[in-house]
C-alpha cells in the first residue's frame, strides 16, 4: 500500500489522495473554529492509507492537536468531512469510533491498577473474564510490563507509565491509534528509546498511527510521512527525507533542521534555476522552488552541512570571515559572515585531515546551486 | 536535640568527629526555634482560651463536689453506707451538724440543687431543714423526721449517697437516658423520660440528611464550575460564596420569610393551586424547616472541596475512557466519579460535623420536632443551669463525632481527604 502512496503521487497537500476514496483516514476540506471569528484549522485535506505512520508536526497553536481531537471525536469539525475507512464519522460519538489513543500525560486511571486500566476497554466491550485476562497479559508483555499488572500508575516511573498507556491504547486491537505528544514528559534518552519501540510496534502490528509532536527529530525518526502544520494549514506533507532536503517553503525550511538564510532579488531565470542579486551587490545561482518571477524578492535556504570549504573555483564561491567556532565532537560549528549575513553557520566535519579554521580568518566557501533553494519570503 | 544522635561508632561521623545527626540537629536548631516562636502566640491563645476552658467544662460532666465539699461530716458516712439499711443516729447527727454549717456559710442552695438533680422535691427539704437545724437537739433522727417526714424515706438518703460522690457517672448516664442508682447499678429511665437518645438520633438523622442532600445538590454545581471557562466559573463561585458574606442569622430569618404559613413559597403554592388557602403547608417550625435551611446554609461547604478536587482532574481521563469505548455514563461512573471521592469525603465530613452541632438555625426554625442536641445543651446551660448535664451531653456529642471521624478514616482513609 505504502509504495502506491509515495509523496510524489500524493501531490503537495495530499489533495489527489483525498479525492481518491481509497484512503483509510481522510480529512476533506475540514475547518475548525472555536469562537466563530478565528479559524484554528483552515481547509484541511489529508488522506492516509492503512498502516501508515503519519506525524503532525508544528509549533504550538498550529492546529495539529485540534486535528487529532477532531479525528478522535472530542472536537467537532465546523465544516468538512472526516472519514474513517470510507465512512463519515463526524457525527459518531468518540466511544463508537474504536480509535485507540495515547494522551500527553498518559491519562492512566489513578484509582485502578495497571491490569484494571488495560482491562477497562475490554470490560466496556463486554468481553469475558478469561479472554480479558489473556489479552491484558499479552498487551503488557508486548511492552515488557508483564510483571507490573498489580501496581498502581503512581508507583511507576514515567517511562513505565508511557508503556502502560501504549498497551492500553492497543489492547482492544484498534486499527487506528492516535498519539498526542506521548513522549513529551520523558527525558531525552528515554524518549529516543521509546521512539524506536513505538516504531517497532507499529511495524509489527501493522496499525495506522497518527502522531502529534512539536519535536522535529521525533517526527523525522518515526514517521512514514510528516505533515508540517503552521497557522492551521499543512505547509508540507512528505516523507522525512523530502521534508529535510526539499522543503517547499521557507516555513518548512526554517522549522525542520538548521538552515542558513540569504535574501535577494531575482534578476534572471533559466529553466529551474534563478539568478539572485544580494544586498552586498554579488549575485548567486539558486534552485527555483517556490519563488516569484523576475524582480521579486526571494529567501534562499542553504543547509549548513551542504556548504563546502576552500574551493575557490567552484560555482557560488564567496569569501567568508570566521566569527565563532564551537567544538561539538563529531563536527565543528562555525559562524561566519557570508554576503553580509553574520549568522551563517557552516558545519565542518571532524574527519581526518579536515580544514582547521581559526577565529577571524578569511576563507572561501561554496555550495551547489541545487542545495540553495529559492523560496517564498 | 541531641538525643537522636546514636552511638558515635554507629552513626555517620562529620568531618570534625561529631556524629552527623547531632551536627544536623544543631544546624537546624535555630530555624526550629524561630518556627516555634512564630506559632507561640496562637498556640497560647488556643490553649488558654479554647483547650483549658473546654477541658475544665467537660470535667463537670463527671465531677461535681458541691455535696462532698459543703457536707464534710456526713459525706464519709454516706460513702461507707450500704444504701439499703436504715440510716443510723450518727448519720442523722452528722447531717444536722453539716446543715448548720452550710446554712451559716450560705452554701445550702448548692447542696440542695445537687441532691435535687438525683431526686426532685428534695430542694425544699434541705432549705427548710437547714433553717431549723440550729435548734435541733438529740436524738437527731427523730428531730429531723419531725421537721420533714422525707428524712425517713430511704430514697432521700440514696439520693444523698449518689450526690456525695464527686467523681460520678450520673450525668453521663443521664445524657444517654440511664439512671445511676445508689448501689452503683444502672437502670433504664421510664419511657416518658427517655428524651436524650431520641434527640441524639434525630440530630444524627438531620445531619446525615443534610450531608446527603449537600452531595446530591452540590455535585452537579461543582462539576459545572470546574468545567466552565475561568471567567464564568469565578462569577458563579462568587454566587456560591455570597451567603458567607451574610450573617447566619439573616439567612435563617430569610428562610422564615420564605417558608412560613403566609410566606412567599406558600403564597406561590396557593397561586398555582398546589395548596388550599386555608390548608397551607407547614414548612417551618418543624423538622422540614430545619432540613431545608440547614441544607442551604451548609451547601457551600460541600461545593468548595468538591470544586477544588474536580478542578484537578484533567479532562483527558474521561476522554481516554471514551476513546476506549466507554459511554458517557460508564466514563463518569467508572473513571470520573471515583476520583472525586476525596472531595465528597472532605465536603461530607465537613458538612456532617458542622450539622451535628448546629444551633442557631434549629433554634429559630426548628419548632418542637426540629430541634437538635445543641439546643438542649443550650437549655441546660442557660435555663435549667444543669451545667454538668450539659457537659455530659457535649461529651457524648464529641464521642459521636470522633466515632464518625474514625469510621470515615476506616472506610475512606483520612489521607484521601482533599480540601483544596
Coordinates of N, CA and C in Angstrom, one line a residue, chain B residues 151-318:
Chain B
X151 N -37.2 12.6 105.6 CA -35.9 12.2 106.1 C -36.0 10.7 106.5
X152 N -37.2 10.2 106.7 CA -37.4 8.8 107.0 C -37.4 7.9 105.7
X153 N -37.5 8.6 104.6 CA -37.6 7.9 103.3 C -36.2 7.5 102.9
X154 N -36.0 6.2 102.6 CA -34.6 5.8 102.3 C -34.1 6.4 101.0
X155 N -35.1 6.7 100.1 CA -34.7 7.3 98.7 C -34.0 8.6 98.9
X156 N -34.4 9.4 99.9 CA -33.7 10.6 100.1 C -32.2 10.4 100.4
X157 N -32.0 9.4 101.3 CA -30.6 9.1 101.6 C -29.8 8.5 100.5
X158 N -30.6 7.7 99.6 CA -29.9 7.2 98.4 C -29.5 8.3 97.5
X159 N -30.4 9.3 97.4 CA -30.0 10.4 96.5 C -28.8 11.2 97.1
X160 N -28.7 11.3 98.4 CA -27.6 11.9 99.0 C -26.3 11.1 98.8
X161 N -26.5 9.8 98.8 CA -25.3 8.9 98.6 C -24.7 9.1 97.2
X162 N -25.7 9.2 96.2 CA -25.2 9.4 94.8 C -24.5 10.8 94.7
X163 N -25.1 11.8 95.4 CA -24.6 13.2 95.3 C -23.2 13.3 96.0
X164 N -23.0 12.4 97.0 CA -21.8 12.5 97.8 C -20.6 12.2 96.9
X165 N -20.7 11.4 95.9 CA -19.6 11.0 95.1 C -19.3 12.2 94.2
X166 N -18.1 12.8 94.3 CA -17.8 13.9 93.5 C -17.5 13.4 92.1
X167 N -16.8 12.3 91.9 CA -16.5 11.8 90.6 C -17.6 10.8 90.3
X168 N -18.5 11.2 89.4 CA -19.7 10.4 89.3 C -20.1 10.2 87.8
X169 N -20.6 9.0 87.5 CA -21.0 8.8 86.1 C -22.5 9.2 85.9
X170 N -23.1 9.8 87.0 CA -24.5 10.0 86.9 C -25.0 10.9 85.8
X171 N -24.2 11.9 85.5 CA -24.6 12.8 84.4 C -24.5 12.2 83.0
X172 N -23.4 11.5 82.9 CA -23.2 10.8 81.6 C -24.3 9.8 81.4
X173 N -24.7 9.1 82.5 CA -25.8 8.1 82.4 C -27.0 8.8 82.0
X174 N -27.3 10.0 82.6 CA -28.5 10.7 82.3 C -28.5 11.2 80.9
X175 N -27.3 11.5 80.3 CA -27.3 12.0 79.0 C -27.6 10.9 78.0
X176 N -27.5 9.7 78.4 CA -27.9 8.6 77.5 C -29.1 7.8 78.1
X177 N -29.9 8.6 78.8 CA -31.2 8.1 79.3 C -31.1 6.9 80.3
X178 N -30.0 6.9 81.1 CA -29.9 5.8 82.1 C -30.0 6.5 83.5
X179 N -30.4 5.7 84.5 CA -30.4 6.2 85.9 C -29.2 5.5 86.6
X180 N -28.4 6.3 87.3 CA -27.3 5.8 88.1 C -27.9 5.6 89.5
X181 N -27.9 4.3 90.0 CA -28.5 4.1 91.3 C -27.5 4.2 92.4
X182 N -28.0 4.3 93.6 CA -27.2 4.5 94.8 C -26.2 3.3 95.0
X183 N -26.7 2.1 94.6 CA -25.9 0.9 94.8 C -24.9 0.7 93.6
X184 N -24.8 1.7 92.7 CA -23.8 1.6 91.7 C -24.3 1.0 90.4
X185 N -25.5 0.5 90.3 CA -26.0 -0.1 89.1 C -26.7 1.0 88.2
X186 N -27.0 0.6 87.0 CA -27.6 1.5 86.0 C -29.0 0.9 85.7
X187 N -30.0 1.7 85.6 CA -31.3 1.3 85.1 C -31.8 2.2 84.0
X188 N -32.6 1.7 83.1 CA -33.1 2.5 82.0 C -34.2 3.4 82.6
X189 N -34.3 4.6 82.1 CA -35.3 5.5 82.6 C -36.7 5.1 82.1
X190 N -37.7 5.7 82.8 CA -39.1 5.4 82.4 C -39.2 5.9 80.9
X191 N -40.1 5.3 80.2 CA -40.2 5.6 78.8 C -40.5 7.1 78.5
X192 N -41.4 7.7 79.3 CA -41.7 9.1 79.1 C -40.6 10.0 79.4
X193 N -39.5 9.5 80.1 CA -38.4 10.4 80.4 C -37.2 10.2 79.6
X194 N -37.3 9.2 78.6 CA -36.2 8.9 77.7 C -36.2 9.9 76.6
X195 N -35.6 11.0 76.7 CA -35.6 12.0 75.6 C -34.3 12.2 74.9
X196 N -33.2 11.9 75.6 CA -31.9 12.2 75.0 C -31.5 11.4 73.8
X197 N -31.7 10.0 74.0 CA -31.4 9.1 72.9 C -32.1 9.5 71.7
X198 N -33.4 9.8 71.8 CA -34.3 10.2 70.7 C -33.7 11.5 70.1
X199 N -33.2 12.4 70.9 CA -32.7 13.6 70.4 C -31.4 13.4 69.7
X200 N -30.5 12.5 70.2 CA -29.3 12.2 69.5 C -29.6 11.6 68.2
X201 N -30.5 10.7 68.1 CA -30.9 10.0 66.9 C -31.4 11.0 65.9
X202 N -32.3 12.0 66.4 CA -32.8 13.0 65.5 C -31.7 13.9 64.9
X203 N -30.8 14.2 65.8 CA -29.6 15.0 65.4 C -28.8 14.3 64.3
X204 N -28.6 13.0 64.5 CA -27.8 12.2 63.5 C -28.6 12.2 62.2
X205 N -29.9 11.9 62.3 CA -30.7 11.8 61.1 C -30.7 13.1 60.3
X206 N -30.8 14.3 61.0 CA -30.8 15.5 60.3 C -29.5 15.8 59.7
X207 N -28.4 15.5 60.4 CA -27.0 15.7 59.9 C -26.8 14.8 58.7
X208 N -27.2 13.6 58.7 CA -27.0 12.7 57.6 C -27.8 13.1 56.4
X209 N -29.0 13.5 56.6 CA -29.9 14.0 55.5 C -29.2 15.2 54.9
X210 N -28.8 16.2 55.7 CA -28.2 17.4 55.2 C -27.0 17.1 54.4
X211 N -26.2 16.2 54.9 CA -24.9 15.8 54.1 C -25.3 15.2 52.8
X212 N -26.2 14.2 52.8 CA -26.6 13.6 51.5 C -27.2 14.6 50.6
X213 N -28.1 15.4 51.1 CA -28.7 16.5 50.2 C -27.6 17.4 49.6
X214 N -26.6 17.7 50.5 CA -25.5 18.5 50.0 C -24.7 17.9 48.9
X215 N -24.5 16.6 49.0 CA -23.8 15.9 47.9 C -24.6 15.9 46.6
X216 N -25.9 15.6 46.8 CA -26.8 15.5 45.6 C -26.9 16.9 44.9
X217 N -27.1 17.9 45.7 CA -27.3 19.2 45.1 C -26.0 19.9 44.7
X218 N -24.9 19.6 45.5 CA -23.6 20.3 45.3 C -22.8 19.7 44.2
X219 N -22.9 18.4 44.0 CA -22.1 17.7 43.0 C -22.2 18.3 41.6
X220 N -23.5 18.4 41.1 CA -23.6 19.0 39.7 C -23.1 20.4 39.6
X221 N -23.3 21.2 40.7 CA -22.9 22.6 40.7 C -21.3 22.6 40.6
X222 N -20.7 21.8 41.5 CA -19.2 21.8 41.5 C -18.7 21.3 40.1
X223 N -19.4 20.4 39.5 CA -18.9 19.9 38.2 C -19.0 21.0 37.2
X224 N -20.2 21.7 37.2 CA -20.3 22.8 36.2 C -19.2 23.8 36.4
X225 N -19.0 24.2 37.7 CA -18.0 25.2 38.0 C -16.6 24.8 37.5
X226 N -16.3 23.5 37.6 CA -15.0 23.0 37.2 C -14.8 22.9 35.7
X227 N -15.9 22.8 35.0 CA -15.8 22.7 33.5 C -15.9 24.0 32.8
X228 N -16.5 25.0 33.4 CA -16.7 26.3 32.7 C -15.4 27.0 32.5
X229 N -15.4 27.9 31.6 CA -14.2 28.8 31.5 C -14.0 29.6 32.7
X230 N -12.7 29.9 33.0 CA -12.4 30.5 34.3 C -13.2 31.7 34.7
X231 N -13.5 32.6 33.7 CA -14.1 33.8 34.0 C -15.6 33.6 34.4
X232 N -16.3 32.7 33.7 CA -17.6 32.4 34.1 C -17.7 31.6 35.4
X233 N -16.7 30.7 35.6 CA -16.7 29.9 36.8 C -16.4 30.8 38.1
X234 N -15.6 31.8 37.9 CA -15.3 32.7 39.0 C -16.5 33.5 39.4
X235 N -17.3 33.9 38.4 CA -18.5 34.6 38.7 C -19.5 33.7 39.5
X236 N -19.6 32.5 39.0 CA -20.6 31.6 39.7 C -20.1 31.2 41.1
X237 N -18.7 31.1 41.2 CA -18.2 30.8 42.5 C -18.5 31.9 43.5
X238 N -18.5 33.1 43.0 CA -18.9 34.3 43.9 C -20.3 34.1 44.4
X239 N -21.2 33.6 43.5 CA -22.5 33.4 43.9 C -22.6 32.3 45.0
X240 N -21.8 31.3 44.8 CA -21.8 30.2 45.8 C -21.3 30.8 47.2
X241 N -20.3 31.7 47.1 CA -19.7 32.2 48.3 C -20.5 33.3 48.9
X242 N -21.4 33.9 48.1 CA -22.2 35.1 48.6 C -22.8 34.9 50.0
X243 N -23.5 33.7 50.3 CA -24.1 33.5 51.6 C -23.1 33.7 52.7
X244 N -21.8 33.4 52.5 CA -20.8 33.6 53.5 C -20.6 35.0 54.0
X245 N -21.0 35.9 53.1 CA -20.9 37.4 53.4 C -22.1 37.9 54.2
X246 N -23.1 37.0 54.3 CA -24.3 37.4 55.1 C -24.3 36.7 56.4
X247 N -24.8 37.3 57.4 CA -24.8 36.7 58.7 C -25.7 35.5 58.7
X248 N -25.3 34.5 59.5 CA -26.1 33.2 59.6 C -27.5 33.5 60.0
X249 N -27.7 34.5 60.9 CA -29.0 34.8 61.5 C -29.9 35.4 60.4
X250 N -29.3 36.3 59.5 CA -30.0 36.9 58.5 C -30.5 35.8 57.5
X251 N -29.6 34.9 57.2 CA -30.0 33.8 56.2 C -31.1 33.0 56.8
X252 N -31.0 32.7 58.1 CA -32.1 31.8 58.7 C -33.4 32.6 58.8
X253 N -33.4 33.9 59.1 CA -34.7 34.6 59.2 C -35.2 34.8 57.8
X254 N -34.3 34.9 56.8 CA -34.8 34.9 55.4 C -35.6 33.7 55.1
X255 N -35.2 32.5 55.5 CA -35.9 31.3 55.3 C -37.3 31.3 56.0
X256 N -37.3 32.0 57.2 CA -38.6 32.1 57.8 C -39.6 32.9 56.9
X257 N -39.1 34.0 56.3 CA -39.9 34.8 55.4 C -40.4 33.9 54.3
X258 N -39.5 33.1 53.8 CA -39.9 32.3 52.6 C -40.8 31.1 53.0
X259 N -40.6 30.5 54.1 CA -41.3 29.2 54.3 C -42.5 29.3 55.2
X260 N -42.7 30.4 55.9 CA -43.8 30.4 56.9 C -45.2 30.3 56.2
X261 N -46.2 30.1 57.0 CA -47.5 29.9 56.5 C -48.0 30.9 55.5
X262 N -47.7 32.2 55.9 CA -48.1 33.3 54.9 C -46.9 33.7 54.1
X263 N -45.9 32.8 54.0 CA -44.7 33.2 53.3 C -44.7 33.1 51.8
X264 N -43.6 33.4 51.2 CA -43.5 33.5 49.8 C -43.9 32.2 49.1
X265 N -43.3 31.1 49.6 CA -43.4 29.8 49.0 C -44.9 29.3 49.1
X266 N -45.5 29.5 50.2 CA -46.9 29.0 50.4 C -47.8 29.9 49.6
X267 N -47.5 31.2 49.5 CA -48.3 32.0 48.6 C -48.3 31.5 47.2
X268 N -47.1 31.2 46.7 CA -46.9 30.7 45.4 C -47.7 29.4 45.2
X269 N -47.6 28.5 46.2 CA -48.4 27.2 46.1 C -49.9 27.5 45.9
X270 N -50.4 28.5 46.7 CA -51.8 28.8 46.6 C -52.1 29.4 45.3
X271 N -51.2 30.3 44.8 CA -51.5 30.9 43.4 C -51.6 29.8 42.4
X272 N -50.7 28.8 42.4 CA -50.7 27.8 41.4 C -51.6 26.6 41.8
X273 N -52.4 26.8 42.8 CA -53.4 25.8 43.1 C -52.8 24.5 43.7
X274 N -51.6 24.5 44.2 CA -51.0 23.3 44.8 C -51.4 23.1 46.2
X275 N -51.9 24.2 46.8 CA -52.3 24.1 48.2 C -53.6 25.0 48.4
X276 N -54.5 24.6 49.3 CA -55.7 25.4 49.5 C -55.2 26.6 50.4
X277 N -55.9 27.7 50.3 CA -55.5 28.9 51.1 C -55.7 28.6 52.6
X278 N -56.6 27.8 53.0 CA -56.8 27.6 54.4 C -56.1 26.4 54.9
X279 N -55.4 25.7 54.0 CA -54.7 24.5 54.3 C -53.2 24.5 53.7
X280 N -52.5 25.5 54.2 CA -51.2 25.7 53.7 C -50.2 24.7 54.3
X281 N -49.1 24.5 53.6 CA -48.0 23.5 54.1 C -47.4 24.1 55.3
X282 N -47.1 23.3 56.3 CA -46.3 23.8 57.4 C -44.8 23.4 57.1
X283 N -44.1 24.4 56.6 CA -42.7 24.2 56.1 C -41.7 24.7 57.1
X284 N -42.2 25.3 58.2 CA -41.2 25.9 59.1 C -41.7 25.6 60.6
X285 N -40.8 25.8 61.5 CA -41.0 25.5 62.9 C -41.3 24.0 63.1
X286 N -40.6 23.2 62.2 CA -40.7 21.7 62.3 C -39.4 21.2 61.7
X287 N -39.3 19.9 61.6 CA -38.1 19.3 61.0 C -37.8 19.7 59.6
X288 N -38.9 19.9 58.8 CA -38.8 20.3 57.4 C -38.0 21.6 57.3
X289 N -38.4 22.5 58.1 CA -37.8 23.9 58.1 C -36.3 23.7 58.4
X290 N -36.0 22.9 59.5 CA -34.6 22.7 59.8 C -33.8 22.1 58.7
X291 N -34.4 21.1 58.1 CA -33.7 20.4 57.0 C -33.4 21.4 55.8
X292 N -34.5 22.1 55.4 CA -34.3 23.0 54.2 C -33.3 24.1 54.5
X293 N -33.4 24.8 55.6 CA -32.5 25.9 55.9 C -31.1 25.4 56.1
X294 N -30.9 24.3 56.8 CA -29.6 23.8 57.1 C -28.9 23.3 55.8
X295 N -29.6 22.7 55.0 CA -29.0 22.2 53.7 C -28.5 23.4 52.9
X296 N -29.3 24.5 52.9 CA -28.9 25.7 52.1 C -27.7 26.3 52.7
X297 N -27.7 26.4 54.1 CA -26.6 27.1 54.7 C -25.3 26.3 54.6
X298 N -25.4 25.0 54.6 CA -24.1 24.2 54.6 C -23.7 23.8 53.2
X299 N -24.5 24.1 52.2 CA -24.1 23.7 50.8 C -22.8 24.2 50.4
X300 N -22.4 25.5 50.6 CA -21.1 25.9 50.1 C -19.9 25.1 50.7
X301 N -20.1 24.6 51.9 CA -19.0 23.7 52.5 C -18.9 22.4 51.7
X302 N -19.9 22.0 51.0 CA -19.8 20.8 50.2 C -19.3 21.2 48.8
X303 N -19.7 22.3 48.3 CA -19.4 22.6 46.9 C -17.9 23.0 46.8
X304 N -17.4 23.7 47.8 CA -16.0 24.2 47.6 C -14.9 23.0 47.6
X305 N -15.0 22.1 48.5 CA -14.0 21.0 48.4 C -14.2 20.1 47.2
X306 N -15.5 19.9 46.8 CA -15.7 19.2 45.6 C -15.2 19.9 44.4
X307 N -15.4 21.2 44.3 CA -14.9 22.0 43.2 C -13.4 21.9 43.1
X308 N -12.7 22.1 44.3 CA -11.3 22.1 44.2 C -10.7 20.7 43.8
X309 N -11.4 19.7 44.1 CA -10.9 18.3 43.7 C -11.2 18.1 42.2
X310 N -12.4 18.5 41.8 CA -12.8 18.3 40.4 C -11.9 19.1 39.4
X311 N -11.5 20.3 39.9 CA -10.6 21.2 39.1 C -9.3 20.5 38.8
X312 N -8.8 19.6 39.6 CA -7.5 19.0 39.4 C -7.6 17.7 38.5
X313 N -8.8 17.3 38.2 CA -9.0 16.1 37.3 C -8.9 16.5 35.9
X314 N -7.8 16.2 35.2 CA -7.7 16.6 33.8 C -8.8 16.0 32.9
X315 N -9.2 16.7 31.9 CA -10.3 16.2 31.0 C -9.9 15.0 30.3
X316 N -8.5 14.7 30.2 CA -8.0 13.6 29.4 C -8.5 12.3 30.0
X317 N -8.8 12.2 31.3 CA -9.2 10.9 31.9 C -10.5 10.4 31.2
X318 N -11.5 11.3 31.2 CA -12.8 11.0 30.7 C -12.7 10.7 29.2

